[in-house]
C-alpha positions as protocol buffer text, in pm:
chain_id: "A"
residue {
  index: 1
  type: UNK
  ca { x: 1320 y: 1198 z: 779 }
}
residue {
  index: 2
  type: UNK
  ca { x: 1427 y: 1478 z: 550 }
}
residue {
  index: 3
  type: UNK
  ca { x: 1604 y: 1442 z: 215 }
}
residue {
  index: 4
  type: UNK
  ca { x: 1780 y: 1718 z: 24 }
}
residue {
  index: 5
  type: UNK
  ca { x: 1744 y: 1637 z: -345 }
}
residue {
  index: 6
  type: UNK
  ca { x: 2052 y: 1788 z: -505 }
}
residue {
  index: 7
  type: UNK
  ca { x: 2094 y: 1820 z: -879 }
}
residue {
  index: 8
  type: UNK
  ca { x: 2451 y: 1792 z: -1007 }
}
residue {
  index: 9
  type: UNK
  ca { x: 2637 y: 2106 z: -1114 }
}
residue {
  index: 10
  type: UNK
  ca { x: 2663 y: 2235 z: -1468 }
}
residue {
  index: 11
  type: UNK
  ca { x: 2813 y: 1963 z: -1690 }
}
residue {
  index: 12
  type: UNK
  ca { x: 2999 y: 1960 z: -2019 }
}
residue {
  index: 13
  type: UNK
  ca { x: 2684 y: 1823 z: -2180 }
}
residue {
  index: 14
  type: UNK
  ca { x: 2473 y: 2110 z: -2045 }
}
residue {
  index: 15
  type: UNK
  ca { x: 2708 y: 2358 z: -2210 }
}
residue {
  index: 16
  type: UNK
  ca { x: 2713 y: 2158 z: -2535 }
}
residue {
  index: 17
  type: UNK
  ca { x: 2329 y: 2145 z: -2535 }
}
residue {
  index: 18
  type: UNK
  ca { x: 2326 y: 1769 z: -2581 }
}
residue {
  index: 19
  type: UNK
  ca { x: 2126 y: 1504 z: -2398 }
}
residue {
  index: 20
  type: UNK
  ca { x: 2397 y: 1329 z: -2196 }
}
residue {
  index: 21
  type: UNK
  ca { x: 2187 y: 1051 z: -2050 }
}
residue {
  index: 22
  type: UNK
  ca { x: 2418 y: 778 z: -1928 }
}
residue {
  index: 23
  type: UNK
  ca { x: 2706 y: 864 z: -2161 }
}
residue {
  index: 24
  type: UNK
  ca { x: 3044 y: 803 z: -1993 }
}
residue {
  index: 25
  type: UNK
  ca { x: 3293 y: 1082 z: -1938 }
}
residue {
  index: 26
  type: UNK
  ca { x: 3046 y: 1366 z: -1883 }
}
residue {
  index: 27
  type: UNK
  ca { x: 3216 y: 1577 z: -1618 }
}
residue {
  index: 28
  type: UNK
  ca { x: 3143 y: 1906 z: -1445 }
}
residue {
  index: 29
  type: UNK
  ca { x: 3257 y: 2227 z: -1607 }
}
residue {
  index: 30
  type: UNK
  ca { x: 3461 y: 2484 z: -1414 }
}
residue {
  index: 31
  type: UNK
  ca { x: 3130 y: 2647 z: -1325 }
}
residue {
  index: 32
  type: UNK
  ca { x: 2994 y: 2311 z: -1209 }
}
residue {
  index: 33
  type: UNK
  ca { x: 3295 y: 2256 z: -983 }
}
residue {
  index: 34
  type: UNK
  ca { x: 3245 y: 2602 z: -834 }
}
residue {
  index: 35
  type: UNK
  ca { x: 2881 y: 2513 z: -770 }
}
residue {
  index: 36
  type: UNK
  ca { x: 2987 y: 2191 z: -595 }
}
residue {
  index: 37
  type: UNK
  ca { x: 3211 y: 2392 z: -363 }
}
residue {
  index: 38
  type: UNK
  ca { x: 2930 y: 2638 z: -294 }
}
residue {
  index: 39
  type: UNK
  ca { x: 2692 y: 2352 z: -215 }
}
residue {
  index: 40
  type: UNK
  ca { x: 2947 y: 2211 z: 30 }
}
residue {
  index: 41
  type: UNK
  ca { x: 2980 y: 2549 z: 202 }
}
residue {
  index: 42
  type: UNK
  ca { x: 2603 y: 2591 z: 228 }
}
residue {
  index: 43
  type: UNK
  ca { x: 2538 y: 2246 z: 367 }
}
residue {
  index: 44
  type: UNK
  ca { x: 2846 y: 2184 z: 583 }
}
residue {
  index: 45
  type: UNK
  ca { x: 2686 y: 2333 z: 895 }
}
residue {
  index: 46
  type: UNK
  ca { x: 2381 y: 2107 z: 877 }
}
residue {
  index: 47
  type: UNK
  ca { x: 2363 y: 1773 z: 1062 }
}
residue {
  index: 48
  type: UNK
  ca { x: 2370 y: 1566 z: 742 }
}
residue {
  index: 49
  type: UNK
  ca { x: 2430 y: 1200 z: 820 }
}
residue {
  index: 50
  type: UNK
  ca { x: 2421 y: 1027 z: 482 }
}
residue {
  index: 51
  type: UNK
  ca { x: 2497 y: 1109 z: 119 }
}
residue {
  index: 52
  type: UNK
  ca { x: 2378 y: 893 z: -171 }
}
residue {
  index: 53
  type: UNK
  ca { x: 2414 y: 973 z: -538 }
}
residue {
  index: 54
  type: UNK
  ca { x: 2359 y: 859 z: -892 }
}
residue {
  index: 55
  type: UNK
  ca { x: 2656 y: 646 z: -999 }
}
residue {
  index: 56
  type: UNK
  ca { x: 2737 y: 884 z: -1286 }
}
residue {
  index: 57
  type: UNK
  ca { x: 3052 y: 1093 z: -1263 }
}
residue {
  index: 58
  type: UNK
  ca { x: 2887 y: 1435 z: -1260 }
}
residue {
  index: 59
  type: UNK
  ca { x: 2690 y: 1347 z: -946 }
}
residue {
  index: 60
  type: UNK
  ca { x: 2985 y: 1186 z: -769 }
}
residue {
  index: 61
  type: UNK
  ca { x: 3192 y: 1498 z: -840 }
}
residue {
  index: 62
  type: UNK
  ca { x: 2916 y: 1726 z: -714 }
}
residue {
  index: 63
  type: UNK
  ca { x: 2896 y: 1564 z: -369 }
}
residue {
  index: 64
  type: UNK
  ca { x: 3271 y: 1506 z: -324 }
}
residue {
  index: 65
  type: UNK
  ca { x: 3348 y: 1845 z: -162 }
}
residue {
  index: 66
  type: UNK
  ca { x: 3053 y: 1811 z: 76 }
}
residue {
  index: 67
  type: UNK
  ca { x: 3151 y: 1456 z: 172 }
}
residue {
  index: 68
  type: UNK
  ca { x: 3506 y: 1571 z: 244 }
}
residue {
  index: 69
  type: UNK
  ca { x: 3383 y: 1853 z: 469 }
}
residue {
  index: 70
  type: UNK
  ca { x: 3147 y: 1624 z: 661 }
}
residue {
  index: 71
  type: UNK
  ca { x: 3377 y: 1322 z: 675 }
}
residue {
  index: 72
  type: UNK
  ca { x: 3115 y: 1102 z: 509 }
}
residue {
  index: 73
  type: UNK
  ca { x: 3152 y: 832 z: 244 }
}
residue {
  index: 74
  type: UNK
  ca { x: 2899 y: 885 z: -38 }
}
residue {
  index: 75
  type: UNK
  ca { x: 2712 y: 575 z: -152 }
}
residue {
  index: 76
  type: UNK
  ca { x: 2617 y: 523 z: -519 }
}
residue {
  index: 77
  type: UNK
  ca { x: 2251 y: 432 z: -574 }
}
residue {
  index: 78
  type: UNK
  ca { x: 2146 y: 277 z: -909 }
}
residue {
  index: 79
  type: UNK
  ca { x: 1786 y: 380 z: -848 }
}
residue {
  index: 80
  type: UNK
  ca { x: 1893 y: 743 z: -884 }
}
residue {
  index: 81
  type: UNK
  ca { x: 2065 y: 686 z: -1219 }
}
residue {
  index: 82
  type: UNK
  ca { x: 1989 y: 922 z: -1505 }
}
residue {
  index: 83
  type: UNK
  ca { x: 1707 y: 838 z: -1744 }
}
residue {
  index: 84
  type: UNK
  ca { x: 1805 y: 585 z: -2009 }
}
residue {
  index: 85
  type: UNK
  ca { x: 1728 y: 801 z: -2311 }
}
residue {
  index: 86
  type: UNK
  ca { x: 1816 y: 518 z: -2548 }
}
residue {
  index: 87
  type: UNK
  ca { x: 1867 y: 635 z: -2906 }
}
residue {
  index: 88
  type: UNK
  ca { x: 1830 y: 996 z: -2794 }
}
residue {
  index: 89
  type: UNK
  ca { x: 2149 y: 977 z: -2585 }
}
residue {
  index: 90
  type: UNK
  ca { x: 2418 y: 1218 z: -2697 }
}
residue {
  index: 91
  type: UNK
  ca { x: 2202 y: 1397 z: -2953 }
}
residue {
  index: 92
  type: UNK
  ca { x: 2169 y: 1773 z: -2984 }
}
residue {
  index: 93
  type: UNK
  ca { x: 1863 y: 1919 z: -2815 }
}
residue {
  index: 94
  type: UNK
  ca { x: 1810 y: 2138 z: -3121 }
}
residue {
  index: 95
  type: UNK
  ca { x: 1749 y: 1817 z: -3318 }
}
residue {
  index: 96
  type: UNK
  ca { x: 1535 y: 1646 z: -3057 }
}
residue {
  index: 97
  type: UNK
  ca { x: 1279 y: 1926 z: -3039 }
}
residue {
  index: 98
  type: UNK
  ca { x: 1169 y: 1826 z: -3389 }
}
residue {
  index: 99
  type: UNK
  ca { x: 1102 y: 1464 z: -3291 }
}
residue {
  index: 100
  type: UNK
  ca { x: 732 y: 1375 z: -3248 }
}
residue {
  index: 101
  type: UNK
  ca { x: 815 y: 1219 z: -2910 }
}
residue {
  index: 102
  type: UNK
  ca { x: 934 y: 1556 z: -2780 }
}
residue {
  index: 103
  type: UNK
  ca { x: 578 y: 1684 z: -2747 }
}
residue {
  index: 104
  type: UNK
  ca { x: 478 y: 1365 z: -2571 }
}
residue {
  index: 105
  type: UNK
  ca { x: 758 y: 1416 z: -2319 }
}
residue {
  index: 106
  type: UNK
  ca { x: 633 y: 1768 z: -2249 }
}
residue {
  index: 107
  type: UNK
  ca { x: 256 y: 1702 z: -2240 }
}
residue {
  index: 108
  type: UNK
  ca { x: 208 y: 1334 z: -2159 }
}
residue {
  index: 109
  type: UNK
  ca { x: 523 y: 1228 z: -1974 }
}
residue {
  index: 110
  type: UNK
  ca { x: 362 y: 917 z: -1828 }
}
residue {
  index: 111
  type: UNK
  ca { x: 322 y: 780 z: -2181 }
}
residue {
  index: 112
  type: UNK
  ca { x: 672 y: 873 z: -2302 }
}
residue {
  index: 113
  type: UNK
  ca { x: 909 y: 583 z: -2370 }
}
residue {
  index: 114
  type: UNK
  ca { x: 1245 y: 668 z: -2526 }
}
residue {
  index: 115
  type: UNK
  ca { x: 1342 y: 455 z: -2827 }
}
residue {
  index: 116
  type: UNK
  ca { x: 1560 y: 166 z: -2707 }
}
residue {
  index: 117
  type: UNK
  ca { x: 1548 y: 329 z: -2362 }
}
residue {
  index: 118
  type: UNK
  ca { x: 1310 y: 349 z: -2067 }
}
residue {
  index: 119
  type: UNK
  ca { x: 983 y: 525 z: -2000 }
}
residue {
  index: 120
  type: UNK
  ca { x: 948 y: 822 z: -1767 }
}
residue {
  index: 121
  type: UNK
  ca { x: 691 y: 630 z: -1564 }
}
residue {
  index: 122
  type: UNK
  ca { x: 958 y: 365 z: -1503 }
}
residue {
  index: 123
  type: UNK
  ca { x: 1200 y: 636 z: -1397 }
}
residue {
  index: 124
  type: UNK
  ca { x: 957 y: 773 z: -1142 }
}
residue {
  index: 125
  type: UNK
  ca { x: 881 y: 429 z: -1002 }
}
residue {
  index: 126
  type: UNK
  ca { x: 1246 y: 333 z: -946 }
}
residue {
  index: 127
  type: UNK
  ca { x: 1357 y: 675 z: -820 }
}
residue {
  index: 128
  type: UNK
  ca { x: 1073 y: 715 z: -571 }
}
residue {
  index: 129
  type: UNK
  ca { x: 1128 y: 358 z: -452 }
}
residue {
  index: 130
  type: UNK
  ca { x: 1500 y: 425 z: -400 }
}
residue {
  index: 131
  type: UNK
  ca { x: 1442 y: 748 z: -208 }
}
residue {
  index: 132
  type: UNK
  ca { x: 1172 y: 599 z: 13 }
}
residue {
  index: 133
  type: UNK
  ca { x: 1376 y: 286 z: 83 }
}
residue {
  index: 134
  type: UNK
  ca { x: 1681 y: 487 z: 189 }
}
residue {
  index: 135
  type: UNK
  ca { x: 1457 y: 709 z: 400 }
}
residue {
  index: 136
  type: UNK
  ca { x: 1304 y: 404 z: 571 }
}
residue {
  index: 137
  type: UNK
  ca { x: 1644 y: 244 z: 630 }
}
residue {
  index: 138
  type: UNK
  ca { x: 1793 y: 561 z: 779 }
}
residue {
  index: 139
  type: UNK
  ca { x: 1489 y: 601 z: 1007 }
}
residue {
  index: 140
  type: UNK
  ca { x: 1536 y: 247 z: 1134 }
}
residue {
  index: 141
  type: UNK
  ca { x: 1910 y: 298 z: 1176 }
}
residue {
  index: 142
  type: UNK
  ca { x: 1883 y: 617 z: 1379 }
}
residue {
  index: 143
  type: UNK
  ca { x: 1547 y: 575 z: 1549 }
}
residue {
  index: 144
  type: UNK
  ca { x: 1486 y: 947 z: 1505 }
}
residue {
  index: 145
  type: UNK
  ca { x: 1464 y: 1220 z: 1245 }
}
residue {
  index: 146
  type: UNK
  ca { x: 1773 y: 1248 z: 1025 }
}
residue {
  index: 147
  type: UNK
  ca { x: 1885 y: 1468 z: 739 }
}
residue {
  index: 148
  type: UNK
  ca { x: 2040 y: 1318 z: 424 }
}
residue {
  index: 149
  type: UNK
  ca { x: 2136 y: 1415 z: 70 }
}
residue {
  index: 150
  type: UNK
  ca { x: 2047 y: 1244 z: -258 }
}
residue {
  index: 151
  type: UNK
  ca { x: 2234 y: 1382 z: -560 }
}
residue {
  index: 152
  type: UNK
  ca { x: 2084 y: 1296 z: -896 }
}
residue {
  index: 153
  type: UNK
  ca { x: 1957 y: 1440 z: -1225 }
}
residue {
  index: 154
  type: UNK
  ca { x: 1695 y: 1692 z: -1331 }
}
residue {
  index: 155
  type: UNK
  ca { x: 1424 y: 1463 z: -1466 }
}
residue {
  index: 156
  type: UNK
  ca { x: 1476 y: 1220 z: -1180 }
}
residue {
  index: 157
  type: UNK
  ca { x: 1432 y: 1493 z: -918 }
}
residue {
  index: 158
  type: UNK
  ca { x: 1126 y: 1631 z: -1096 }
}
residue {
  index: 159
  type: UNK
  ca { x: 970 y: 1284 z: -1094 }
}
residue {
  index: 160
  type: UNK
  ca { x: 1034 y: 1244 z: -720 }
}
residue {
  index: 161
  type: UNK
  ca { x: 892 y: 1591 z: -651 }
}
residue {
  index: 162
  type: UNK
  ca { x: 581 y: 1517 z: -856 }
}
residue {
  index: 163
  type: UNK
  ca { x: 520 y: 1212 z: -635 }
}
residue {
  index: 164
  type: UNK
  ca { x: 580 y: 1415 z: -319 }
}
residue {
  index: 165
  type: UNK
  ca { x: 341 y: 1688 z: -437 }
}
residue {
  index: 166
  type: UNK
  ca { x: 81 y: 1424 z: -521 }
}
residue {
  index: 167
  type: UNK
  ca { x: 54 y: 1543 z: -880 }
}
residue {
  index: 168
  type: UNK
  ca { x: 36 y: 1330 z: -1194 }
}
residue {
  index: 169
  type: UNK
  ca { x: 362 y: 1265 z: -1374 }
}
residue {
  index: 170
  type: UNK
  ca { x: 215 y: 1444 z: -1676 }
}
residue {
  index: 171
  type: UNK
  ca { x: 259 y: 1769 z: -1482 }
}
residue {
  index: 172
  type: UNK
  ca { x: 624 y: 1718 z: -1391 }
}
residue {
  index: 173
  type: UNK
  ca { x: 752 y: 1951 z: -1664 }
}
residue {
  index: 174
  type: UNK
  ca { x: 598 y: 2237 z: -1468 }
}
residue {
  index: 175
  type: UNK
  ca { x: 867 y: 2182 z: -1204 }
}
residue {
  index: 176
  type: UNK
  ca { x: 1200 y: 2361 z: -1252 }
}
residue {
  index: 177
  type: UNK
  ca { x: 1520 y: 2202 z: -1119 }
}
residue {
  index: 178
  type: UNK
  ca { x: 1838 y: 2389 z: -1208 }
}
residue {
  index: 179
  type: UNK
  ca { x: 2196 y: 2258 z: -1184 }
}
residue {
  index: 180
  type: UNK
  ca { x: 2325 y: 2255 z: -824 }
}
residue {
  index: 181
  type: UNK
  ca { x: 1977 y: 2338 z: -692 }
}
residue {
  index: 182
  type: UNK
  ca { x: 1833 y: 2179 z: -380 }
}
residue {
  index: 183
  type: UNK
  ca { x: 1479 y: 2062 z: -327 }
}
residue {
  index: 184
  type: UNK
  ca { x: 1375 y: 1934 z: 14 }
}
residue {
  index: 185
  type: UNK
  ca { x: 1118 y: 1665 z: 92 }
}
residue {
  index: 186
  type: UNK
  ca { x: 1021 y: 1558 z: 441 }
}
residue {
  index: 187
  type: UNK
  ca { x: 873 y: 1208 z: 471 }
}
residue {
  index: 188
  type: UNK
  ca { x: 643 y: 1184 z: 772 }
}
residue {
  index: 189
  type: UNK
  ca { x: 417 y: 909 z: 899 }
}
residue {
  index: 190
  type: UNK
  ca { x: 121 y: 1044 z: 700 }
}
residue {
  index: 191
  type: UNK
  ca { x: 311 y: 1115 z: 380 }
}
residue {
  index: 192
  type: UNK
  ca { x: 561 y: 1355 z: 223 }
}
residue {
  index: 193
  type: UNK
  ca { x: 566 y: 1733 z: 236 }
}
residue {
  index: 194
  type: UNK
  ca { x: 776 y: 1952 z: 9 }
}
residue {
  index: 195
  type: UNK
  ca { x: 975 y: 2212 z: 201 }
}
residue {
  index: 196
  type: UNK
  ca { x: 1179 y: 2368 z: -77 }
}
residue {
  index: 197
  type: UNK
  ca { x: 1214 y: 2345 z: -452 }
}
residue {
  index: 198
  type: UNK
  ca { x: 1490 y: 2461 z: -690 }
}
residue {
  index: 199
  type: UNK
  ca { x: 1671 y: 2644 z: -410 }
}
residue {
  index: 200
  type: UNK
  ca { x: 2002 y: 2784 z: -529 }
}
residue {
  index: 201
  type: UNK
  ca { x: 2084 y: 3048 z: -273 }
}
residue {
  index: 202
  type: UNK
  ca { x: 1870 y: 3086 z: 37 }
}
residue {
  index: 203
  type: UNK
  ca { x: 1964 y: 3005 z: 395 }
}
residue {
  index: 204
  type: UNK
  ca { x: 1896 y: 2644 z: 494 }
}
residue {
  index: 205
  type: UNK
  ca { x: 1962 y: 2667 z: 869 }
}
residue {
  index: 206
  type: UNK
  ca { x: 1595 y: 2594 z: 949 }
}
residue {
  index: 207
  type: UNK
  ca { x: 1651 y: 2235 z: 839 }
}
residue {
  index: 208
  type: UNK
  ca { x: 1870 y: 2183 z: 1146 }
}
residue {
  index: 209
  type: UNK
  ca { x: 1588 y: 2284 z: 1384 }
}
residue {
  index: 210
  type: UNK
  ca { x: 1420 y: 2029 z: 1608 }
}
residue {
  index: 211
  type: UNK
  ca { x: 1052 y: 1942 z: 1548 }
}
residue {
  index: 212
  type: UNK
  ca { x: 962 y: 2155 z: 1851 }
}
residue {
  index: 213
  type: UNK
  ca { x: 1152 y: 2453 z: 1712 }
}
residue {
  index: 214
  type: UNK
  ca { x: 995 y: 2405 z: 1370 }
}
residue {
  index: 215
  type: UNK
  ca { x: 646 y: 2401 z: 1517 }
}
residue {
  index: 216
  type: UNK
  ca { x: 698 y: 2754 z: 1649 }
}
residue {
  index: 217
  type: UNK
  ca { x: 794 y: 2905 z: 1316 }
}
residue {
  index: 218
  type: UNK
  ca { x: 553 y: 3124 z: 1122 }
}
residue {
  index: 219
  type: UNK
  ca { x: 375 y: 2910 z: 863 }
}
residue {
  index: 220
  type: UNK
  ca { x: 578 y: 2615 z: 987 }
}
residue {
  index: 221
  type: UNK
  ca { x: 471 y: 2252 z: 1015 }
}
residue {
  index: 222
  type: UNK
  ca { x: 252 y: 2115 z: 1290 }
}
residue {
  index: 223
  type: UNK
  ca { x: 430 y: 1959 z: 1590 }
}
residue {
  index: 224
  type: UNK
  ca { x: 617 y: 1646 z: 1491 }
}
residue {
  index: 225
  type: UNK
  ca { x: 703 y: 1779 z: 1148 }
}
residue {
  index: 226
  type: UNK
  ca { x: 438 y: 1578 z: 966 }
}
residue {
  index: 227
  type: UNK
  ca { x: 319 y: 1854 z: 735 }
}
residue {
  index: 228
  type: UNK
  ca { x: 340 y: 2223 z: 670 }
}
residue {
  index: 229
  type: UNK
  ca { x: 470 y: 2503 z: 452 }
}
residue {
  index: 230
  type: UNK
  ca { x: 833 y: 2563 z: 372 }
}
residue {
  index: 231
  type: UNK
  ca { x: 975 y: 2840 z: 595 }
}
residue {
  index: 232
  type: UNK
  ca { x: 1114 y: 3134 z: 404 }
}
residue {
  index: 233
  type: UNK
  ca { x: 1116 y: 3171 z: 27 }
}
residue {
  index: 234
  type: UNK
  ca { x: 1312 y: 3070 z: -277 }
}
residue {
  index: 235
  type: UNK
  ca { x: 1558 y: 3273 z: -479 }
}
residue {
  index: 236
  type: UNK
  ca { x: 1477 y: 3309 z: -848 }
}
residue {
  index: 237
  type: UNK
  ca { x: 1715 y: 3163 z: -1105 }
}
residue {
  index: 238
  type: UNK
  ca { x: 1847 y: 3498 z: -1224 }
}
residue {
  index: 239
  type: UNK
  ca { x: 1935 y: 3615 z: -873 }
}
residue {
  index: 240
  type: UNK
  ca { x: 2083 y: 3280 z: -777 }
}
residue {
  index: 241
  type: UNK
  ca { x: 2312 y: 3226 z: -1074 }
}
residue {
  index: 242
  type: UNK
  ca { x: 2391 y: 3579 z: -1183 }
}
residue {
  index: 243
  type: UNK
  ca { x: 2248 y: 3505 z: -1529 }
}
residue {
  index: 244
  type: UNK
  ca { x: 1909 y: 3526 z: -1690 }
}
residue {
  index: 245
  type: UNK
  ca { x: 1676 y: 3229 z: -1656 }
}
residue {
  index: 246
  type: UNK
  ca { x: 1764 y: 3136 z: -2013 }
}
residue {
  index: 247
  type: UNK
  ca { x: 2141 y: 3164 z: -1956 }
}
residue {
  index: 248
  type: UNK
  ca { x: 2381 y: 2880 z: -2019 }
}
residue {
  index: 249
  type: UNK
  ca { x: 2449 y: 2817 z: -1652 }
}
residue {
  index: 250
  type: UNK
  ca { x: 2108 y: 2667 z: -1591 }
}
residue {
  index: 251
  type: UNK
  ca { x: 2145 y: 2394 z: -1850 }
}
residue {
  index: 252
  type: UNK
  ca { x: 1818 y: 2483 z: -2025 }
}
residue {
  index: 253
  type: UNK
  ca { x: 1941 y: 2759 z: -2253 }
}
residue {
  index: 254
  type: UNK
  ca { x: 1685 y: 2892 z: -2497 }
}
residue {
  index: 255
  type: UNK
  ca { x: 1425 y: 2622 z: -2433 }
}
residue {
  index: 256
  type: UNK
  ca { x: 1126 y: 2660 z: -2204 }
}
residue {
  index: 257
  type: UNK
  ca { x: 1055 y: 2288 z: -2216 }
}
residue {
  index: 258
  type: UNK
  ca { x: 1329 y: 2044 z: -2138 }
}
residue {
  index: 259
  type: UNK
  ca { x: 1462 y: 1698 z: -2092 }
}
residue {
  index: 260
  type: UNK
  ca { x: 1697 y: 1800 z: -1811 }
}
residue {
  index: 261
  type: UNK
  ca { x: 1984 y: 1574 z: -1725 }
}
C-alpha cells in the first residue's frame, strides 16, 4: 500500500506568521487555493482510491479539488489533526522563538510538551497509528496494492516520515515539508520505505506502475515493491514555488527552524 502524505496549501496563518494550531477559521490564501488546484491536476491521472484528511478547514479545502476530479468522498481523520499547541496557539512565531521551549522543540522534540497542549511524541504515536490503520484497512478492502492520499499538517507529516525512515523523533526537524508538498511512503510486509519527500513539482506517474514495472526501473524497488529507492529526484523549494526557500509561500519565512502547521 502506498500513501501520499499531502500538506495543506498556504494558509492565512502561514502568511501572518502565527502558529495556527487548531484555531477555527484558518483558510487557504489565494496562493493556497491555486496550490490545491495544481495538486488536483498532478494527481488526477493516478489510480487514487481513497482520500483522508485532517478535520481542519485548510486540509479539507486542499483536497476538495482532487476529490471532485476523482469522484471520491474525502473522509476526515482525527488522528491526522494538527498538533494541539495549547497556550502557544495563535501566537506570533517571532514571540515563540524566545520561549525556552522553542529550543527543546528543535533539539529534543520527543521531550517537548506544549503548555496546556500535547507532546510531539503523542502526535507521532497517534498520527502513525492512524496512517497504518487506514493502510491496513485499505489493504484488506482491496486485497491488493492501492494508492491513497492523507492530507495533514507539517509537523504531523514530519513525525510520520521520521517513523518511516526509522529515525528518532528528535531528528524530525531535519525534514522539510512545504505547503502543498507531497511525500510518499510505501508500507510493505517488511516495513515502510520512503519514496519521495517534500515533492512540489516532479512527475508522479511512476506511482501508477505495477510492482513488476517498478522492479525494472533503475534504482527501483525489488520485486513486490517491499523496499527500494525513490525513482527520479525532487525539485528544490525555489524551483518548485518560484520563490526563494525563505519566501512567504513556503510558510517558514525567515526561520530555519520551525513549528510548521
